[in-house]
């Protein structure tokens, strides 16, 4: 059975049972106020429905509806390192039927069984190969004897022996498990409750027979039993990690992973051989790639295509950073670390033919997807080449026979190369030994570095300006913002991040992450700043709550504690009074306490003759450069 057929059957099955079919929400979680929004992306089918599970009425065409069914796009990056094995993926689809204060355990369980086993309407799985778990109880909620009782009845009605009480050492097919396995919640706040999971013995390990708790645990551990569905009985609400009470009405949240179902129905032992990913896998004919490399590329490109379709663009923060990381990891897993545009187009085409019925957006946004991946990939290729060059240089310079945390740290601060990618470079590109405990040592260097950045930020906000009343100091302050942006224009987003700033009436001094600038780069930076001065751009300030300010893309220090309201200085066209929309087109925007000139033309001095000039560019620490510049 194709995955498309599975999806259709699922929606139709519940549609026939009074459920309204709703489209998948975007992968990007809602920022709407009042919605519990624990993650950047929907990591489970229930996430977009949290407010309704908590009691908010779900309205469609003016009517409140209480039964829904959908196939929700999800993205999880918590198991990124496991992607490439048989079961893990970042992107996946979750089929789910929902009762919003309508039916509860009995219908949910009965329908799950019926859909899994019905030949005509469902998947027609052999019910003898089904094993289920229910919650064993803890301080929050009692043992779920109700769910186990319903399972027992259903099996009996279908003439399937379900044995004895497995919690007493007898053989059976219903197992009581602790909260770790059978309690569901999306974070510390929100609806939650005990659940019942269904497993299918796809490899026929138990020949449909009764098994002991030990057998079950062993088979689950070895993935011999595949979890195909989870029925969550939403009954409680958690606040700050504690159950604080019962929900106004109990609800049902179910989740059946489409990838897993496809695997089960198509008789393959891994999700990459299902019709969801096989067409992409088949495009990769390069013999030097391992299966794991191919799977990572297939998974990451699929996730990237869906993220871009849902409006995410690569950047250095939050959602954009995840996308950037996925695209980069895909490239790192190619044999020559090179991006192949025609290969990418072929992958996107394969994804479109697999998904065009369920997600027509993917086809509609094909050009955007290809363009975004291409632009990002080309940027990364450059970064990687620079990084490899620097990597080799550092290894030779330091006469290192191994990759040390220190080298990894320099590559991170200078090129934004995450440790995991450096490690991949060290193992794939240039096989070299890796220092013991490199991760711990790297983390330690990072926290020292963050402490330094904070000190830098404080210095910038408090002591960075010698005398804020001196008009020359104010000019240099604005020039510093132009320089900061110009460095990013020339060096890319990866490097050129501010590490410190010190301004007197005679010069500006600016420390940033990077490696030695070439003469040509210095010249380009100077030219850009002088162009912006000549363009006579207005400089304005806008004050807004921190949470909104963070979304504007204005530069600021990561990990820095800002107050609840921050001011952003931006250089560029402004409305009167300046508005948030102006920030989209501004040349430079930074969280900053000021003061600044009101127009960049003031930087050219009283007679309009001064030019911005870099006097010195030098190293101050590993991976940190310092520029001294003047207006003269
Ligand atoms: N929320 C549950 C899960 O993700 C069921 O949908 O498994």
PDB file of C-alpha atoms in Angstrom, residues 277-504:
ATOM      1  CA  UNK A 277      12.077   8.485   0.599  1.00  0.00           C
ATOM      2  CA  UNK A 278      13.155   5.753  -1.824  1.00  0.00           C
ATOM      3  CA  UNK A 279      12.817   7.963  -4.919  1.00  0.00           C
ATOM      4  CA  UNK A 280      15.290  10.400  -3.355  1.00  0.00           C
ATOM      5  CA  UNK A 281      17.601   7.634  -2.153  1.00  0.00           C
ATOM      6  CA  UNK A 282      17.660   6.152  -5.647  1.00  0.00           C
ATOM      7  CA  UNK A 283      18.988   9.387  -7.091  1.00  0.00           C
ATOM      8  CA  UNK A 284      22.209   9.027  -5.157  1.00  0.00           C
ATOM      9  CA  UNK A 285      24.329   6.694  -7.192  1.00  0.00           C
ATOM     10  CA  UNK A 286      27.718   7.810  -5.906  1.00  0.00           C
ATOM     11  CA  UNK A 287      29.404   4.620  -4.657  1.00  0.00           C
ATOM     12  CA  UNK A 288      31.640   6.447  -2.251  1.00  0.00           C
ATOM     13  CA  UNK A 289      28.637   7.499  -0.164  1.00  0.00           C
ATOM     14  CA  UNK A 290      27.683   5.288   2.749  1.00  0.00           C
ATOM     15  CA  UNK A 291      24.040   4.381   3.319  1.00  0.00           C
ATOM     16  CA  UNK A 292      24.119   6.693   6.298  1.00  0.00           C
ATOM     17  CA  UNK A 293      25.421   9.597   4.194  1.00  0.00           C
ATOM     18  CA  UNK A 294      22.636   9.039   1.682  1.00  0.00           C
ATOM     19  CA  UNK A 295      19.973   8.856   4.349  1.00  0.00           C
ATOM     20  CA  UNK A 296      21.166  12.058   5.990  1.00  0.00           C
ATOM     21  CA  UNK A 297      21.178  13.870   2.650  1.00  0.00           C
ATOM     22  CA  UNK A 298      17.693  12.574   1.781  1.00  0.00           C
ATOM     23  CA  UNK A 299      16.259  13.419   5.181  1.00  0.00           C
ATOM     24  CA  UNK A 300      17.830  16.860   5.451  1.00  0.00           C
ATOM     25  CA  UNK A 301      16.879  17.946   1.949  1.00  0.00           C
ATOM     26  CA  UNK A 302      13.310  16.791   2.450  1.00  0.00           C
ATOM     27  CA  UNK A 303      13.095  18.697   5.752  1.00  0.00           C
ATOM     28  CA  UNK A 304      14.701  21.775   4.175  1.00  0.00           C
ATOM     29  CA  UNK A 305      12.267  21.723   1.253  1.00  0.00           C
ATOM     30  CA  UNK A 306       9.295  21.652   3.622  1.00  0.00           C
ATOM     31  CA  UNK A 307      10.777  24.312   5.903  1.00  0.00           C
ATOM     32  CA  UNK A 308      11.402  26.665   3.004  1.00  0.00           C
ATOM     33  CA  UNK A 309       7.887  26.019   1.709  1.00  0.00           C
ATOM     34  CA  UNK A 310       6.616  27.042   5.133  1.00  0.00           C
ATOM     35  CA  UNK A 311       8.483  30.334   4.959  1.00  0.00           C
ATOM     36  CA  UNK A 312      11.731  29.645   6.834  1.00  0.00           C
ATOM     37  CA  UNK A 313      14.893  31.269   5.476  1.00  0.00           C
ATOM     38  CA  UNK A 314      18.435  30.344   6.512  1.00  0.00           C
ATOM     39  CA  UNK A 315      19.884  32.580   9.216  1.00  0.00           C
ATOM     40  CA  UNK A 316      21.979  32.454  12.346  1.00  0.00           C
ATOM     41  CA  UNK A 317      19.181  32.240  14.837  1.00  0.00           C
ATOM     42  CA  UNK A 318      16.292  30.035  15.831  1.00  0.00           C
ATOM     43  CA  UNK A 319      14.352  28.496  12.958  1.00  0.00           C
ATOM     44  CA  UNK A 320      16.638  29.879  10.293  1.00  0.00           C
ATOM     45  CA  UNK A 321      19.618  28.356  12.013  1.00  0.00           C
ATOM     46  CA  UNK A 322      18.042  24.926  12.044  1.00  0.00           C
ATOM     47  CA  UNK A 323      17.405  25.189   8.312  1.00  0.00           C
ATOM     48  CA  UNK A 324      20.956  26.399   7.739  1.00  0.00           C
ATOM     49  CA  UNK A 325      22.287  23.492   9.755  1.00  0.00           C
ATOM     50  CA  UNK A 326      20.237  20.953   7.817  1.00  0.00           C
ATOM     51  CA  UNK A 327      21.442  22.265   4.456  1.00  0.00           C
ATOM     52  CA  UNK A 328      25.019  22.307   5.701  1.00  0.00           C
ATOM     53  CA  UNK A 329      24.865  18.822   7.115  1.00  0.00           C
ATOM     54  CA  UNK A 330      23.484  17.574   3.820  1.00  0.00           C
ATOM     55  CA  UNK A 331      26.492  19.051   2.032  1.00  0.00           C
ATOM     56  CA  UNK A 332      28.965  17.757   4.584  1.00  0.00           C
ATOM     57  CA  UNK A 333      27.633  14.291   3.864  1.00  0.00           C
ATOM     58  CA  UNK A 334      28.330  14.439   0.142  1.00  0.00           C
ATOM     59  CA  UNK A 335      31.568  12.793  -0.885  1.00  0.00           C
ATOM     60  CA  UNK A 336      33.297  15.910  -2.145  1.00  0.00           C
ATOM     61  CA  UNK A 337      31.568  18.392   0.213  1.00  0.00           C
ATOM     62  CA  UNK A 338      30.224  20.031  -2.865  1.00  0.00           C
ATOM     63  CA  UNK A 339      26.764  21.127  -3.598  1.00  0.00           C
ATOM     64  CA  UNK A 340      25.324  19.908  -6.847  1.00  0.00           C
ATOM     65  CA  UNK A 341      22.571  22.124  -8.226  1.00  0.00           C
ATOM     66  CA  UNK A 342      21.201  19.679 -10.758  1.00  0.00           C
ATOM     67  CA  UNK A 343      21.263  16.959  -8.110  1.00  0.00           C
ATOM     68  CA  UNK A 344      19.289  19.190  -5.775  1.00  0.00           C
ATOM     69  CA  UNK A 345      16.730  19.965  -8.448  1.00  0.00           C
ATOM     70  CA  UNK A 346      16.322  16.234  -9.065  1.00  0.00           C
ATOM     71  CA  UNK A 347      15.765  15.664  -5.339  1.00  0.00           C
ATOM     72  CA  UNK A 348      13.193  18.453  -5.139  1.00  0.00           C
ATOM     73  CA  UNK A 349      11.435  17.025  -8.222  1.00  0.00           C
ATOM     74  CA  UNK A 350      11.314  13.601  -6.618  1.00  0.00           C
ATOM     75  CA  UNK A 351       9.850  15.112  -3.452  1.00  0.00           C
ATOM     76  CA  UNK A 352       7.270  16.995  -5.476  1.00  0.00           C
ATOM     77  CA  UNK A 353       6.079  13.861  -7.212  1.00  0.00           C
ATOM     78  CA  UNK A 354       5.787  12.070  -3.872  1.00  0.00           C
ATOM     79  CA  UNK A 355       4.004  14.881  -2.072  1.00  0.00           C
ATOM     80  CA  UNK A 356       2.200  16.944  -4.657  1.00  0.00           C
ATOM     81  CA  UNK A 357      -1.274  15.684  -3.797  1.00  0.00           C
ATOM     82  CA  UNK A 358      -0.988  16.126  -0.049  1.00  0.00           C
ATOM     83  CA  UNK A 359       1.179  19.274  -0.136  1.00  0.00           C
ATOM     84  CA  UNK A 360       0.681  21.178  -3.393  1.00  0.00           C
ATOM     85  CA  UNK A 361       2.653  24.105  -1.936  1.00  0.00           C
ATOM     86  CA  UNK A 362       5.846  22.225  -2.472  1.00  0.00           C
ATOM     87  CA  UNK A 363       5.363  22.291  -6.222  1.00  0.00           C
ATOM     88  CA  UNK A 364       4.150  25.883  -6.224  1.00  0.00           C
ATOM     89  CA  UNK A 365       7.263  26.989  -4.356  1.00  0.00           C
ATOM     90  CA  UNK A 366       9.758  24.816  -6.195  1.00  0.00           C
ATOM     91  CA  UNK A 367      11.822  27.761  -7.480  1.00  0.00           C
ATOM     92  CA  UNK A 368      12.062  29.297  -4.026  1.00  0.00           C
ATOM     93  CA  UNK A 369      13.139  25.979  -2.539  1.00  0.00           C
ATOM     94  CA  UNK A 370      15.864  25.428  -5.135  1.00  0.00           C
ATOM     95  CA  UNK A 371      17.038  29.028  -4.982  1.00  0.00           C
ATOM     96  CA  UNK A 372      17.228  29.086  -1.184  1.00  0.00           C
ATOM     97  CA  UNK A 373      19.139  25.833  -0.979  1.00  0.00           C
ATOM     98  CA  UNK A 374      21.476  26.900  -3.782  1.00  0.00           C
ATOM     99  CA  UNK A 375      22.296  30.287  -2.299  1.00  0.00           C
ATOM    100  CA  UNK A 376      22.885  28.828   1.106  1.00  0.00           C
ATOM    101  CA  UNK A 377      24.940  25.979  -0.274  1.00  0.00           C
ATOM    102  CA  UNK A 378      27.196  28.235  -2.311  1.00  0.00           C
ATOM    103  CA  UNK A 379      27.807  30.376   0.761  1.00  0.00           C
ATOM    104  CA  UNK A 380      28.594  27.307   2.781  1.00  0.00           C
ATOM    105  CA  UNK A 381      30.961  25.935   0.170  1.00  0.00           C
ATOM    106  CA  UNK A 382      32.968  29.090   0.479  1.00  0.00           C
ATOM    107  CA  UNK A 383      32.897  28.881   4.258  1.00  0.00           C
ATOM    108  CA  UNK A 384      33.934  25.261   4.129  1.00  0.00           C
ATOM    109  CA  UNK A 385      36.811  25.929   1.787  1.00  0.00           C
ATOM    110  CA  UNK A 386      38.029  28.765   3.981  1.00  0.00           C
ATOM    111  CA  UNK A 387      37.542  26.589   7.032  1.00  0.00           C
ATOM    112  CA  UNK A 388      39.419  23.632   5.523  1.00  0.00           C
ATOM    113  CA  UNK A 389      42.225  25.934   4.549  1.00  0.00           C
ATOM    114  CA  UNK A 390      42.343  27.362   8.061  1.00  0.00           C
ATOM    115  CA  UNK A 391      41.953  23.896   9.547  1.00  0.00           C
ATOM    116  CA  UNK A 392      45.037  22.671   7.681  1.00  0.00           C
ATOM    117  CA  UNK A 393      46.916  25.817   8.534  1.00  0.00           C
ATOM    118  CA  UNK A 394      46.092  25.542  12.232  1.00  0.00           C
ATOM    119  CA  UNK A 395      47.030  21.882  12.321  1.00  0.00           C
ATOM    120  CA  UNK A 396      50.388  22.663  10.686  1.00  0.00           C
ATOM    121  CA  UNK A 397      51.025  25.865  12.639  1.00  0.00           C
ATOM    122  CA  UNK A 398      50.287  24.282  15.940  1.00  0.00           C
ATOM    123  CA  UNK A 399      52.058  21.159  14.782  1.00  0.00           C
ATOM    124  CA  UNK A 400      49.040  19.305  16.023  1.00  0.00           C
ATOM    125  CA  UNK A 401      48.625  15.666  15.281  1.00  0.00           C
ATOM    126  CA  UNK A 402      45.069  15.783  16.312  1.00  0.00           C
ATOM    127  CA  UNK A 403      42.028  17.981  16.154  1.00  0.00           C
ATOM    128  CA  UNK A 404      41.966  19.845  19.445  1.00  0.00           C
ATOM    129  CA  UNK A 405      39.084  21.641  21.111  1.00  0.00           C
ATOM    130  CA  UNK A 406      41.040  24.831  20.614  1.00  0.00           C
ATOM    131  CA  UNK A 407      41.202  24.413  16.850  1.00  0.00           C
ATOM    132  CA  UNK A 408      37.499  23.530  16.731  1.00  0.00           C
ATOM    133  CA  UNK A 409      36.794  26.640  18.771  1.00  0.00           C
ATOM    134  CA  UNK A 410      38.715  28.905  16.394  1.00  0.00           C
ATOM    135  CA  UNK A 411      36.856  27.407  13.450  1.00  0.00           C
ATOM    136  CA  UNK A 412      33.602  28.103  15.253  1.00  0.00           C
ATOM    137  CA  UNK A 413      34.344  31.698  16.182  1.00  0.00           C
ATOM    138  CA  UNK A 414      35.874  32.485  12.794  1.00  0.00           C
ATOM    139  CA  UNK A 415      33.631  30.580  10.424  1.00  0.00           C
ATOM    140  CA  UNK A 416      30.612  29.643  12.453  1.00  0.00           C
ATOM    141  CA  UNK A 417      31.534  26.028  11.866  1.00  0.00           C
ATOM    142  CA  UNK A 418      29.708  23.985  14.513  1.00  0.00           C
ATOM    143  CA  UNK A 419      31.765  21.386  16.362  1.00  0.00           C
ATOM    144  CA  UNK A 420      29.802  18.534  14.834  1.00  0.00           C
ATOM    145  CA  UNK A 421      30.711  19.667  11.334  1.00  0.00           C
ATOM    146  CA  UNK A 422      34.352  20.188  12.248  1.00  0.00           C
ATOM    147  CA  UNK A 423      34.354  16.660  13.626  1.00  0.00           C
ATOM    148  CA  UNK A 424      32.886  15.413  10.391  1.00  0.00           C
ATOM    149  CA  UNK A 425      35.545  17.281   8.450  1.00  0.00           C
ATOM    150  CA  UNK A 426      38.194  15.752  10.674  1.00  0.00           C
ATOM    151  CA  UNK A 427      36.923  12.262  10.106  1.00  0.00           C
ATOM    152  CA  UNK A 428      35.819  12.442   6.494  1.00  0.00           C
ATOM    153  CA  UNK A 429      37.821  15.095   4.743  1.00  0.00           C
ATOM    154  CA  UNK A 430      41.171  14.802   6.392  1.00  0.00           C
ATOM    155  CA  UNK A 431      41.236  11.800   8.664  1.00  0.00           C
ATOM    156  CA  UNK A 432      42.962  12.910  11.800  1.00  0.00           C
ATOM    157  CA  UNK A 433      42.822  11.887  15.437  1.00  0.00           C
ATOM    158  CA  UNK A 434      40.500  13.798  17.729  1.00  0.00           C
ATOM    159  CA  UNK A 435      41.473  15.027  21.186  1.00  0.00           C
ATOM    160  CA  UNK A 436      39.883  13.117  24.077  1.00  0.00           C
ATOM    161  CA  UNK A 437      36.755  14.712  25.541  1.00  0.00           C
ATOM    162  CA  UNK A 438      36.729  17.307  22.795  1.00  0.00           C
ATOM    163  CA  UNK A 439      33.038  18.106  23.326  1.00  0.00           C
ATOM    164  CA  UNK A 440      33.443  18.939  27.002  1.00  0.00           C
ATOM    165  CA  UNK A 441      36.528  21.026  26.337  1.00  0.00           C
ATOM    166  CA  UNK A 442      34.830  22.810  23.463  1.00  0.00           C
ATOM    167  CA  UNK A 443      31.800  23.586  25.649  1.00  0.00           C
ATOM    168  CA  UNK A 444      34.096  25.014  28.289  1.00  0.00           C
ATOM    169  CA  UNK A 445      35.816  27.289  25.768  1.00  0.00           C
ATOM    170  CA  UNK A 446      32.396  28.353  24.537  1.00  0.00           C
ATOM    171  CA  UNK A 447      31.184  29.364  27.977  1.00  0.00           C
ATOM    172  CA  UNK A 448      34.351  31.343  28.627  1.00  0.00           C
ATOM    173  CA  UNK A 449      33.822  32.977  25.263  1.00  0.00           C
ATOM    174  CA  UNK A 450      30.232  33.868  26.098  1.00  0.00           C
ATOM    175  CA  UNK A 451      31.341  35.423  29.379  1.00  0.00           C
ATOM    176  CA  UNK A 452      33.804  37.527  27.387  1.00  0.00           C
ATOM    177  CA  UNK A 453      31.114  38.550  24.890  1.00  0.00           C
ATOM    178  CA  UNK A 454      28.948  39.661  27.753  1.00  0.00           C
ATOM    179  CA  UNK A 455      31.772  41.728  29.128  1.00  0.00           C
ATOM    180  CA  UNK A 456      32.192  43.132  25.615  1.00  0.00           C
ATOM    181  CA  UNK A 457      28.519  43.984  25.438  1.00  0.00           C
ATOM    182  CA  UNK A 458      28.550  45.725  28.772  1.00  0.00           C
ATOM    183  CA  UNK A 459      31.572  47.630  27.698  1.00  0.00           C
ATOM    184  CA  UNK A 460      29.785  48.601  24.522  1.00  0.00           C
ATOM    185  CA  UNK A 461      26.699  49.815  26.287  1.00  0.00           C
ATOM    186  CA  UNK A 462      28.372  51.459  29.203  1.00  0.00           C
ATOM    187  CA  UNK A 463      31.977  52.303  28.626  1.00  0.00           C
ATOM    188  CA  UNK A 464      32.454  51.858  24.892  1.00  0.00           C
ATOM    189  CA  UNK A 465      32.013  55.535  24.184  1.00  0.00           C
ATOM    190  CA  UNK A 466      34.659  57.851  25.636  1.00  0.00           C
ATOM    191  CA  UNK A 467      32.302  60.812  25.790  1.00  0.00           C
ATOM    192  CA  UNK A 468      28.801  60.560  24.454  1.00  0.00           C
ATOM    193  CA  UNK A 469      28.500  64.372  24.357  1.00  0.00           C
ATOM    194  CA  UNK A 470      31.372  64.795  21.961  1.00  0.00           C
ATOM    195  CA  UNK A 471      30.026  65.098  18.390  1.00  0.00           C
ATOM    196  CA  UNK A 472      33.094  63.305  17.047  1.00  0.00           C
ATOM    197  CA  UNK A 473      32.484  60.332  19.333  1.00  0.00           C
ATOM    198  CA  UNK A 474      28.887  60.260  18.171  1.00  0.00           C
ATOM    199  CA  UNK A 475      30.009  60.232  14.532  1.00  0.00           C
ATOM    200  CA  UNK A 476      32.376  57.353  15.213  1.00  0.00           C
ATOM    201  CA  UNK A 477      29.591  55.480  16.928  1.00  0.00           C
ATOM    202  CA  UNK A 478      27.429  55.640  13.799  1.00  0.00           C
ATOM    203  CA  UNK A 479      30.455  54.774  11.674  1.00  0.00           C
ATOM    204  CA  UNK A 480      30.924  51.687  13.851  1.00  0.00           C
ATOM    205  CA  UNK A 481      27.414  50.492  12.979  1.00  0.00           C
ATOM    206  CA  UNK A 482      28.124  51.012   9.278  1.00  0.00           C
ATOM    207  CA  UNK A 483      31.427  49.180   9.601  1.00  0.00           C
ATOM    208  CA  UNK A 484      29.800  46.273  11.409  1.00  0.00           C
ATOM    209  CA  UNK A 485      27.256  45.792   8.631  1.00  0.00           C
ATOM    210  CA  UNK A 486      29.843  46.319   5.888  1.00  0.00           C
ATOM    211  CA  UNK A 487      32.024  43.585   7.435  1.00  0.00           C
ATOM    212  CA  UNK A 488      29.076  41.214   7.227  1.00  0.00           C
ATOM    213  CA  UNK A 489      28.425  42.297   3.645  1.00  0.00           C
ATOM    214  CA  UNK A 490      31.971  41.404   2.700  1.00  0.00           C
ATOM    215  CA  UNK A 491      32.678  38.434   4.961  1.00  0.00           C
ATOM    216  CA  UNK A 492      29.233  36.837   5.207  1.00  0.00           C
ATOM    217  CA  UNK A 493      27.003  36.267   8.183  1.00  0.00           C
ATOM    218  CA  UNK A 494      29.313  33.676   9.697  1.00  0.00           C
ATOM    219  CA  UNK A 495      32.051  36.050  10.666  1.00  0.00           C
ATOM    220  CA  UNK A 496      32.313  39.731  11.379  1.00  0.00           C
ATOM    221  CA  UNK A 497      30.395  39.433  14.649  1.00  0.00           C
ATOM    222  CA  UNK A 498      31.102  42.171  17.139  1.00  0.00           C
ATOM    223  CA  UNK A 499      33.326  41.200  20.017  1.00  0.00           C
ATOM    224  CA  UNK A 500      34.010  44.652  21.396  1.00  0.00           C
ATOM    225  CA  UNK A 501      34.058  48.329  20.579  1.00  0.00           C
ATOM    226  CA  UNK A 502      35.894  51.332  21.912  1.00  0.00           C
ATOM    227  CA  UNK A 503      35.398  54.825  20.634  1.00  0.00           C
ATOM    228  CA  UNK A 504      37.255  58.066  21.301  1.00  0.00           C
TER     229      UNK A 504
END
